[in-house]
PDB file of C-alpha atoms in Angstrom:
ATOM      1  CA  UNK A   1       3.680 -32.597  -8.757  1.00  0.00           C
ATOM      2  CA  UNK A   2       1.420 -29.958  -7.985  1.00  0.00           C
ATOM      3  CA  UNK A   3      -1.126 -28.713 -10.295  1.00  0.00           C
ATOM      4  CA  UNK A   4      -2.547 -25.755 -11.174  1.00  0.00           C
ATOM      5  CA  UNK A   5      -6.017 -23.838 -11.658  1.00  0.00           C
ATOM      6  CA  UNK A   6      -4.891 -22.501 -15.370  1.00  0.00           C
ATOM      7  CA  UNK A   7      -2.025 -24.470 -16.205  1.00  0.00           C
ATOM      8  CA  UNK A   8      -3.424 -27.048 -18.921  1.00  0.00           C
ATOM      9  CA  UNK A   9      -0.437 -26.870 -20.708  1.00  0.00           C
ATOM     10  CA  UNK A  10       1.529 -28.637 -17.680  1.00  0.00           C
ATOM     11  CA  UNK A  11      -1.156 -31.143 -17.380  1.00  0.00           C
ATOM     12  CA  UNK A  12      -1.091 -32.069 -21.449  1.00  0.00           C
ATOM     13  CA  UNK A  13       2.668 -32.509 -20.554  1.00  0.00           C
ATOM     14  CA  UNK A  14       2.255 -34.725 -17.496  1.00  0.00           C
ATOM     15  CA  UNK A  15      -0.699 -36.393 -20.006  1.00  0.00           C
ATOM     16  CA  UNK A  16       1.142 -37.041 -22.856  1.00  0.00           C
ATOM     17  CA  UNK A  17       3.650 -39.288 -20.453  1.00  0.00           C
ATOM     18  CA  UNK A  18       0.384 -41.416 -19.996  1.00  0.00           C
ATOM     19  CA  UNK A  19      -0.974 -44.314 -21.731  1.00  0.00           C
ATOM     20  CA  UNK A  20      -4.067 -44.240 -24.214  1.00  0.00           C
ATOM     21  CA  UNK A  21      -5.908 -46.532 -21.374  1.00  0.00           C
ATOM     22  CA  UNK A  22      -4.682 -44.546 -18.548  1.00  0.00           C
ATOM     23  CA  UNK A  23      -5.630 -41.161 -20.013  1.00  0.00           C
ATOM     24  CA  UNK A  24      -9.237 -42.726 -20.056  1.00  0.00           C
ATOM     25  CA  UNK A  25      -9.426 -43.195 -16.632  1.00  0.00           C
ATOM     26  CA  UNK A  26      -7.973 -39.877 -15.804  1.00  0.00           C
ATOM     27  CA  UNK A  27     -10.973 -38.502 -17.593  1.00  0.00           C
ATOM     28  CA  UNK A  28     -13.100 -41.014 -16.625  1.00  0.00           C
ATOM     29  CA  UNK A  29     -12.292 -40.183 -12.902  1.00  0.00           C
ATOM     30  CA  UNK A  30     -13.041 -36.118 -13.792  1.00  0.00           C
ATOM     31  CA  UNK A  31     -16.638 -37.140 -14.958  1.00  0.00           C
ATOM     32  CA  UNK A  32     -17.040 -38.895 -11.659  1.00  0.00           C
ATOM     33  CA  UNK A  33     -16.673 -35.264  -9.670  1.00  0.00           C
ATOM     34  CA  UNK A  34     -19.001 -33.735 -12.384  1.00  0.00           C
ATOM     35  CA  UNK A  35     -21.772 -36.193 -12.692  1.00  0.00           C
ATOM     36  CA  UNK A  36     -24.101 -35.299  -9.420  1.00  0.00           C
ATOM     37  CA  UNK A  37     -24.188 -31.683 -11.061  1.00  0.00           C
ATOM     38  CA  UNK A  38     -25.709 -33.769 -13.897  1.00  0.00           C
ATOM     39  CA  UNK A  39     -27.874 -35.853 -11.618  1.00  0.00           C
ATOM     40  CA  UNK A  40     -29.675 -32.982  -9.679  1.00  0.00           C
ATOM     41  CA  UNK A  41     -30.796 -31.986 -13.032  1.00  0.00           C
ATOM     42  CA  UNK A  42     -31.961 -35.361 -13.948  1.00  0.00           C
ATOM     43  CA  UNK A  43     -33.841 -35.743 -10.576  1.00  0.00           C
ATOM     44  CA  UNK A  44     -35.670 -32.487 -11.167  1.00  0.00           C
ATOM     45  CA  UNK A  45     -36.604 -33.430 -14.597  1.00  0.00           C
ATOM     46  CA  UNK A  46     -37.353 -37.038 -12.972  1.00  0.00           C
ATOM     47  CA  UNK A  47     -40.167 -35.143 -11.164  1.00  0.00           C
ATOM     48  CA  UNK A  48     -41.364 -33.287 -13.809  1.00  0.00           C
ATOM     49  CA  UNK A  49     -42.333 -36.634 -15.365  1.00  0.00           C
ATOM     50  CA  UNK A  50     -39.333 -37.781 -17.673  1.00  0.00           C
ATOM     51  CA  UNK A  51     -38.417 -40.989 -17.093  1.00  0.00           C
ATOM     52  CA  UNK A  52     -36.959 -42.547 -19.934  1.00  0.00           C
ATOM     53  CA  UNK A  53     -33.295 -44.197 -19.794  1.00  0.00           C
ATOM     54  CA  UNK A  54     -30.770 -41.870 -18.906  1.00  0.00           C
ATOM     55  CA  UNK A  55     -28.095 -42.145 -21.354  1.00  0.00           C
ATOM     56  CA  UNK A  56     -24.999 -40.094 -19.551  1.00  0.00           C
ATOM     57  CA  UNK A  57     -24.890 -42.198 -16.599  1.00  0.00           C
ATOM     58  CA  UNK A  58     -25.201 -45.227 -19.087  1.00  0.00           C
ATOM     59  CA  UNK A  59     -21.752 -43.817 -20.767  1.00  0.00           C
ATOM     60  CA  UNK A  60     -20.240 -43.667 -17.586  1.00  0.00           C
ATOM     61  CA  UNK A  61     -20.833 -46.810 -16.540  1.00  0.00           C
ATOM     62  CA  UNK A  62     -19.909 -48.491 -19.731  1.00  0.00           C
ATOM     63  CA  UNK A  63     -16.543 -46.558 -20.278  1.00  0.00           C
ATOM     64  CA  UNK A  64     -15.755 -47.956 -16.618  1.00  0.00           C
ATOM     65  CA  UNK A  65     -16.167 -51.678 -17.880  1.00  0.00           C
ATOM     66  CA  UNK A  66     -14.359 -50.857 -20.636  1.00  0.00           C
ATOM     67  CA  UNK A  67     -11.310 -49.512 -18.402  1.00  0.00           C
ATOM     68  CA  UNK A  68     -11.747 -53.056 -16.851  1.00  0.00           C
ATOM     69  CA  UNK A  69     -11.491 -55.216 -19.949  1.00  0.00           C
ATOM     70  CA  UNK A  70     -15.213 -55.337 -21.409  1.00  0.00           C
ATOM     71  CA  UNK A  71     -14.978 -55.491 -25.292  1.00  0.00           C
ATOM     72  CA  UNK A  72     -16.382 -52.416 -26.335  1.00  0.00           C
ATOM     73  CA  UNK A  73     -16.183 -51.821 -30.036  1.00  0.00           C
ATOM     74  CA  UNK A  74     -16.187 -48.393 -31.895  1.00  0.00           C
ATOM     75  CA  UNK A  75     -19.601 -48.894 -32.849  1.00  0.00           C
ATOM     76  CA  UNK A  76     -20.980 -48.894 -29.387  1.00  0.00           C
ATOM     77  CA  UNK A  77     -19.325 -45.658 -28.452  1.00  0.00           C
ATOM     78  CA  UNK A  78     -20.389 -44.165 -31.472  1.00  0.00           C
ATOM     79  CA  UNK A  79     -23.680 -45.251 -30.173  1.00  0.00           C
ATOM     80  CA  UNK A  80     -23.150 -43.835 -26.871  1.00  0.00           C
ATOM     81  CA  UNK A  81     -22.131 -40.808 -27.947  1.00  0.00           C
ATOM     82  CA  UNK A  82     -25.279 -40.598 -30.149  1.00  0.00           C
ATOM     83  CA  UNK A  83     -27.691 -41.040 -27.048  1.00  0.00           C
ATOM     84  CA  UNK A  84     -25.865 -38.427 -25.139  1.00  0.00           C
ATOM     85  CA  UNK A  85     -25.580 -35.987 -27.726  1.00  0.00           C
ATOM     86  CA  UNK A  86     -30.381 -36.455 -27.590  1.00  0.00           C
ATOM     87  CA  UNK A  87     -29.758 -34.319 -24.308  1.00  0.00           C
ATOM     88  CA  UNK A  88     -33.587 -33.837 -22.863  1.00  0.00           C
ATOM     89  CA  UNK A  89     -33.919 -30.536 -24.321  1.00  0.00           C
ATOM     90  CA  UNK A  90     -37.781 -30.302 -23.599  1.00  0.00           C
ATOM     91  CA  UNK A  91     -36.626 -29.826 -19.510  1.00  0.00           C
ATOM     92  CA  UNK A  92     -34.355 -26.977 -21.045  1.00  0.00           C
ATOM     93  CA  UNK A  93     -35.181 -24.490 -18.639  1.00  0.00           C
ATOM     94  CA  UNK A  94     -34.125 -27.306 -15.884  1.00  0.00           C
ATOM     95  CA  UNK A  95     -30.602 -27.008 -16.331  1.00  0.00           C
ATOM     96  CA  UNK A  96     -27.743 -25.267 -15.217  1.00  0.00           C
ATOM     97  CA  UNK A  97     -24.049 -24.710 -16.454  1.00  0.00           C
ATOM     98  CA  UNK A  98     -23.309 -27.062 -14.428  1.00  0.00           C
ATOM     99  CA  UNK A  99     -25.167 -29.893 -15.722  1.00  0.00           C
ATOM    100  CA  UNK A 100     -24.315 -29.233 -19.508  1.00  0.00           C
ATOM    101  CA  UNK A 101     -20.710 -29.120 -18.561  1.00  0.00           C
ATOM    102  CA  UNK A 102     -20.941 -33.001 -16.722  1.00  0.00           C
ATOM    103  CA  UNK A 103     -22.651 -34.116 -19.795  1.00  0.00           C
ATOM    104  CA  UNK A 104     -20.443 -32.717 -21.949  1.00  0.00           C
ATOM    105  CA  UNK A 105     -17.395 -33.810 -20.333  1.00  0.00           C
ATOM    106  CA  UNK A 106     -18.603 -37.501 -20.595  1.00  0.00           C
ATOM    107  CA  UNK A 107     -19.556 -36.811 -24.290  1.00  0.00           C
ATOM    108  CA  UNK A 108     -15.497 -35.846 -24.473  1.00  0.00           C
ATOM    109  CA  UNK A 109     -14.716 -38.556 -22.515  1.00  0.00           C
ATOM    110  CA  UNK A 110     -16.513 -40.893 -24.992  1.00  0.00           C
ATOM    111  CA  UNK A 111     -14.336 -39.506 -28.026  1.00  0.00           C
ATOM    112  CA  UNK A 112     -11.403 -40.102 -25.824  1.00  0.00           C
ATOM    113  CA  UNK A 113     -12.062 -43.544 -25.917  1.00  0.00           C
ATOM    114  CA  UNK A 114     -12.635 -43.879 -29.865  1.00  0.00           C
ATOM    115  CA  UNK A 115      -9.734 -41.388 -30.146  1.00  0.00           C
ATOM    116  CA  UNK A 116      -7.152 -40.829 -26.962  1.00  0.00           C
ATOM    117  CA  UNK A 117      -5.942 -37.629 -28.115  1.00  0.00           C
ATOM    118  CA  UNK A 118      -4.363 -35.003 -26.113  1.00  0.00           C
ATOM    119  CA  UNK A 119      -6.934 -32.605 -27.160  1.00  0.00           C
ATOM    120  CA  UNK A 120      -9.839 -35.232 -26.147  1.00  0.00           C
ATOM    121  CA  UNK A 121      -8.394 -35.539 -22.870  1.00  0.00           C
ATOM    122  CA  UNK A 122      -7.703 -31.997 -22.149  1.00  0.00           C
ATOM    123  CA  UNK A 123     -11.840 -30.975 -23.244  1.00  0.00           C
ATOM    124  CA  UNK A 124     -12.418 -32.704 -20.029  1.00  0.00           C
ATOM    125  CA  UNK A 125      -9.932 -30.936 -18.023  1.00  0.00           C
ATOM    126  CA  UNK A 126     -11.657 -27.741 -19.918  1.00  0.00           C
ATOM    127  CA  UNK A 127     -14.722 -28.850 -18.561  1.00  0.00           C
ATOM    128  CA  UNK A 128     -13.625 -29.110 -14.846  1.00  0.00           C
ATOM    129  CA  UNK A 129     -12.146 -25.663 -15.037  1.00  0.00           C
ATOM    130  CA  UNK A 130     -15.526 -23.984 -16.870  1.00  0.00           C
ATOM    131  CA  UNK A 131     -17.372 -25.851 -14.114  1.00  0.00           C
ATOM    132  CA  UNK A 132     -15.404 -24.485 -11.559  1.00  0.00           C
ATOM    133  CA  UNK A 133     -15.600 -20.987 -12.953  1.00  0.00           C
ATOM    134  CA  UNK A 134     -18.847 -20.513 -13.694  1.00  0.00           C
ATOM    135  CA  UNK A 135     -20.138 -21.816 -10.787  1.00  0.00           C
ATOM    136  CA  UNK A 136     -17.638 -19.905  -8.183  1.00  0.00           C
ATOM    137  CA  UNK A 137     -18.134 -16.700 -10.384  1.00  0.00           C
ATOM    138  CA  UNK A 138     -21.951 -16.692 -10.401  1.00  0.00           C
ATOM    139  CA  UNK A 139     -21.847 -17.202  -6.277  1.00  0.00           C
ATOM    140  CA  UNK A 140     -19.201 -14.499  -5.327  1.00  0.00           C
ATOM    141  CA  UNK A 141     -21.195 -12.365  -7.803  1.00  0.00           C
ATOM    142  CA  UNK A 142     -24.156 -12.851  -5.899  1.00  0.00           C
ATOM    143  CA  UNK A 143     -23.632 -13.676  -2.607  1.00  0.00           C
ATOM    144  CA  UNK A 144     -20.435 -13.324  -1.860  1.00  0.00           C
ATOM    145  CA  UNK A 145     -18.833 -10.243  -2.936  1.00  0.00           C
ATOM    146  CA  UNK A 146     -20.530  -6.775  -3.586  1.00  0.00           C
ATOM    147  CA  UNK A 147     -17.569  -5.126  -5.165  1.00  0.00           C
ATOM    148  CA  UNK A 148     -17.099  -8.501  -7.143  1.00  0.00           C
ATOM    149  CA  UNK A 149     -17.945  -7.112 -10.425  1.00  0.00           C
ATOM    150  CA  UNK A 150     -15.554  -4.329 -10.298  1.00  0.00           C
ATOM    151  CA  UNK A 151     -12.626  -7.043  -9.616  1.00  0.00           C
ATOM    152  CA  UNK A 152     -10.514  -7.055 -13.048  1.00  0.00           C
ATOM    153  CA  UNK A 153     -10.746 -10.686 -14.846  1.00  0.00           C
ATOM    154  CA  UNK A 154      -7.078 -11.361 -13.179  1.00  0.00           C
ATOM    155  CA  UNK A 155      -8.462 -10.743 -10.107  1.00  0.00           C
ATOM    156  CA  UNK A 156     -11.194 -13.430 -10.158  1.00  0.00           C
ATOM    157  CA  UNK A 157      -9.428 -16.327 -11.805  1.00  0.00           C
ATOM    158  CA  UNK A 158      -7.150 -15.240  -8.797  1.00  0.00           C
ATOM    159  CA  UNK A 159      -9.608 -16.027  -6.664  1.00  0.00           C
ATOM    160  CA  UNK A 160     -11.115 -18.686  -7.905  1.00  0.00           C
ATOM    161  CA  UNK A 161      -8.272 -20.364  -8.043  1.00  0.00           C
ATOM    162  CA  UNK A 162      -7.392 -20.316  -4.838  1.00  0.00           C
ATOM    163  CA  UNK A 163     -10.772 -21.340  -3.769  1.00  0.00           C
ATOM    164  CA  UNK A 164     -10.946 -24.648  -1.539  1.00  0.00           C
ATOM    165  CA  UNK A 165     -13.079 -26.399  -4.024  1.00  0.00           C
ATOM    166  CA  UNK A 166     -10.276 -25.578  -6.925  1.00  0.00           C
ATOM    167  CA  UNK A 167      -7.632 -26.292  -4.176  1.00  0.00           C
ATOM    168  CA  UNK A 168      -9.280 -29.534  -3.729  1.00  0.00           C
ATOM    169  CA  UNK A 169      -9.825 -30.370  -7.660  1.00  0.00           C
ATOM    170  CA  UNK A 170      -6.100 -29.398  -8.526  1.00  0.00           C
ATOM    171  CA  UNK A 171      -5.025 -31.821  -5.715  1.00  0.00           C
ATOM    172  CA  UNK A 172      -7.022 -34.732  -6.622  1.00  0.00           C
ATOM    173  CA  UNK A 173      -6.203 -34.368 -10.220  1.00  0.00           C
ATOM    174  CA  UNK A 174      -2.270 -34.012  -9.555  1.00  0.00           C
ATOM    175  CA  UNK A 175      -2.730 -37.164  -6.937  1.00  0.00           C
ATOM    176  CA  UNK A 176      -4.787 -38.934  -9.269  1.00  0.00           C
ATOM    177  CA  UNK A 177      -2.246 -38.308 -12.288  1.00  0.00           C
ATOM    178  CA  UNK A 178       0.499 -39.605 -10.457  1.00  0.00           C
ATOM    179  CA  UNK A 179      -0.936 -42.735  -9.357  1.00  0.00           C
ATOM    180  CA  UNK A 180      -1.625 -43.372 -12.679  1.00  0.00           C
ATOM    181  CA  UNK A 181       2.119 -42.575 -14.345  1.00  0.00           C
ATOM    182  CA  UNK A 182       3.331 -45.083 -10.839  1.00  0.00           C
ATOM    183  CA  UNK A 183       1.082 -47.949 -12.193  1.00  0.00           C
ATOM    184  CA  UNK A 184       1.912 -49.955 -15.763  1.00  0.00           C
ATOM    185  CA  UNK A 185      -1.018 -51.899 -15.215  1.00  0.00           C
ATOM    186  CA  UNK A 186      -4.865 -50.915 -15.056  1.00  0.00           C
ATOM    187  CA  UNK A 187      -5.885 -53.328 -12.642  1.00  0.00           C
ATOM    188  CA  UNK A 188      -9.771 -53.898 -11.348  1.00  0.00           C
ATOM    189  CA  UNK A 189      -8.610 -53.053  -8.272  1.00  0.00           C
ATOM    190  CA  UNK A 190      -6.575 -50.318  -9.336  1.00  0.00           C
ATOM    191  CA  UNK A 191      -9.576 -48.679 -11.084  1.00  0.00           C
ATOM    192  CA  UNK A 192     -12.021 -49.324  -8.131  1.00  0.00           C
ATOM    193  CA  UNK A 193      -9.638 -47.103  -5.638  1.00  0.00           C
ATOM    194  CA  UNK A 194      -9.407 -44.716  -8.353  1.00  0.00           C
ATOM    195  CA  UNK A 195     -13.272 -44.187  -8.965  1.00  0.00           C
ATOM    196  CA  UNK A 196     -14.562 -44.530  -5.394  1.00  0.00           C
ATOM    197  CA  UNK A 197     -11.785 -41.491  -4.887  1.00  0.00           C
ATOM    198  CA  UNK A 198     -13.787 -39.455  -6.545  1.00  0.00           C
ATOM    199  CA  UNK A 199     -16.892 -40.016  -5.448  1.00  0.00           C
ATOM    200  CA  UNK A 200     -16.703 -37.184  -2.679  1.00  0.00           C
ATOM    201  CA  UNK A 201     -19.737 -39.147  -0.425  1.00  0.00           C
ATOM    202  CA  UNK A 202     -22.262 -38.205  -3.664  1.00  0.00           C
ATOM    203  CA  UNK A 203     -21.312 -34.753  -4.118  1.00  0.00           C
ATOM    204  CA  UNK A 204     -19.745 -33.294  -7.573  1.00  0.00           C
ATOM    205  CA  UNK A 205     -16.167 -31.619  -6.948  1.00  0.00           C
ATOM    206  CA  UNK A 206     -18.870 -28.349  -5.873  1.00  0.00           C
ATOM    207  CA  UNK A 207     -19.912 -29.928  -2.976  1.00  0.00           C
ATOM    208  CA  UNK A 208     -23.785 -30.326  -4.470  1.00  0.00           C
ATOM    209  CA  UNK A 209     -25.245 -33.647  -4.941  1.00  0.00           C
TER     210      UNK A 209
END
């Protein structure tokens, strides 16, 4: 299985042959490659002074002992979701598309657990995509690419697509998707392969960290 920049429809297929569980830790394992976009944005608002509890990484953490067998109730995801949702909005001007999109993909990722939908799962696939976008878009726009604005739209997701860093995500998400279908059990050890996978030596699926 190879998946494509694009193509959510084929991954809600392969998604749907998953387990409630194992569609967590799909997503779960997305927000790992998005969450040092988030953390660059916390450390610059970490030396601007904030330094209360940060609750995304706190989410993160506790859907992973979740995945593992910690009885989490709906209450405490509602709760979760709650602290995430109080995003530092006074360090608005600190943060990037980037960072949003991390945050809200474990905010999806969240819902996913008090609801594993298809559509919850596939807002986090939504998220990796926008990322990925946005982010390539801005930097062939600016650096890249002087005739990149007169590209048609077809032309850039063309591009971007075939990016290494989408080349890259697609691959990891169509390896990670079929380890998962291959294995009936979530298993500690299971789950610690698949999130130290994804932890691409501290940098987000963009290469920044």
């Amino acid at each position: 299985m190879n998946l494509k920049y694009g193509q959510l429809d084929i991954l809600e297929q392969e998604l749907e042959t998953l387990l409630p569980m194992h569609r967590i830790a799909f997503a779960a394992a997305c927000c790992e490659r998005l969450f040092p976009n988030y953390g660059i944005f916390l450390r610059d608002i970490k030396e601007q002074g904030w330094n209360e509890k940060d609750p995304i990484r706190e989410a993160l953490e506790e859907i992973w002992e979740f995945l593992v067998g910690k009885n989490v109730d709906a209450a405490r995801f509602r709760q979760l979701l709650s602290n995430c949702e109080r995003y530092p909005y006074d360090y608005e001007n600190e943060e990037t598309a980037e960072s949003q999109r991390a945050a809200w993909a474990i905010c999806s990722t969240l819902e996913l657990c008090l609801e594993p939908t298809l559509s919850n799962i596939i807002s986090v696939a939504k998220h990796i995509e926008e990322t990925l976008f946005e982010y390539l878009d801005c930097e062939m726009s600016e650096f890249e690419n002087a005739n990149w604005d007169k590209k048609s739209h077809k032309q850039v997701l063309e591009v971007i697509a075939n990016h290494p860093f989408t080349i890259r995500e697609m691959a990891k998400q169509s390896e990670d998707l079929q380890h998962l279908q291959e294995t009936p059990t979530l298993t500690t050890e299971f789950l610690q392969r698949l999130r130290t996978s994804s932890e691409n030596g501290g940098k987000s699926l963009l290469d920044l960290s």
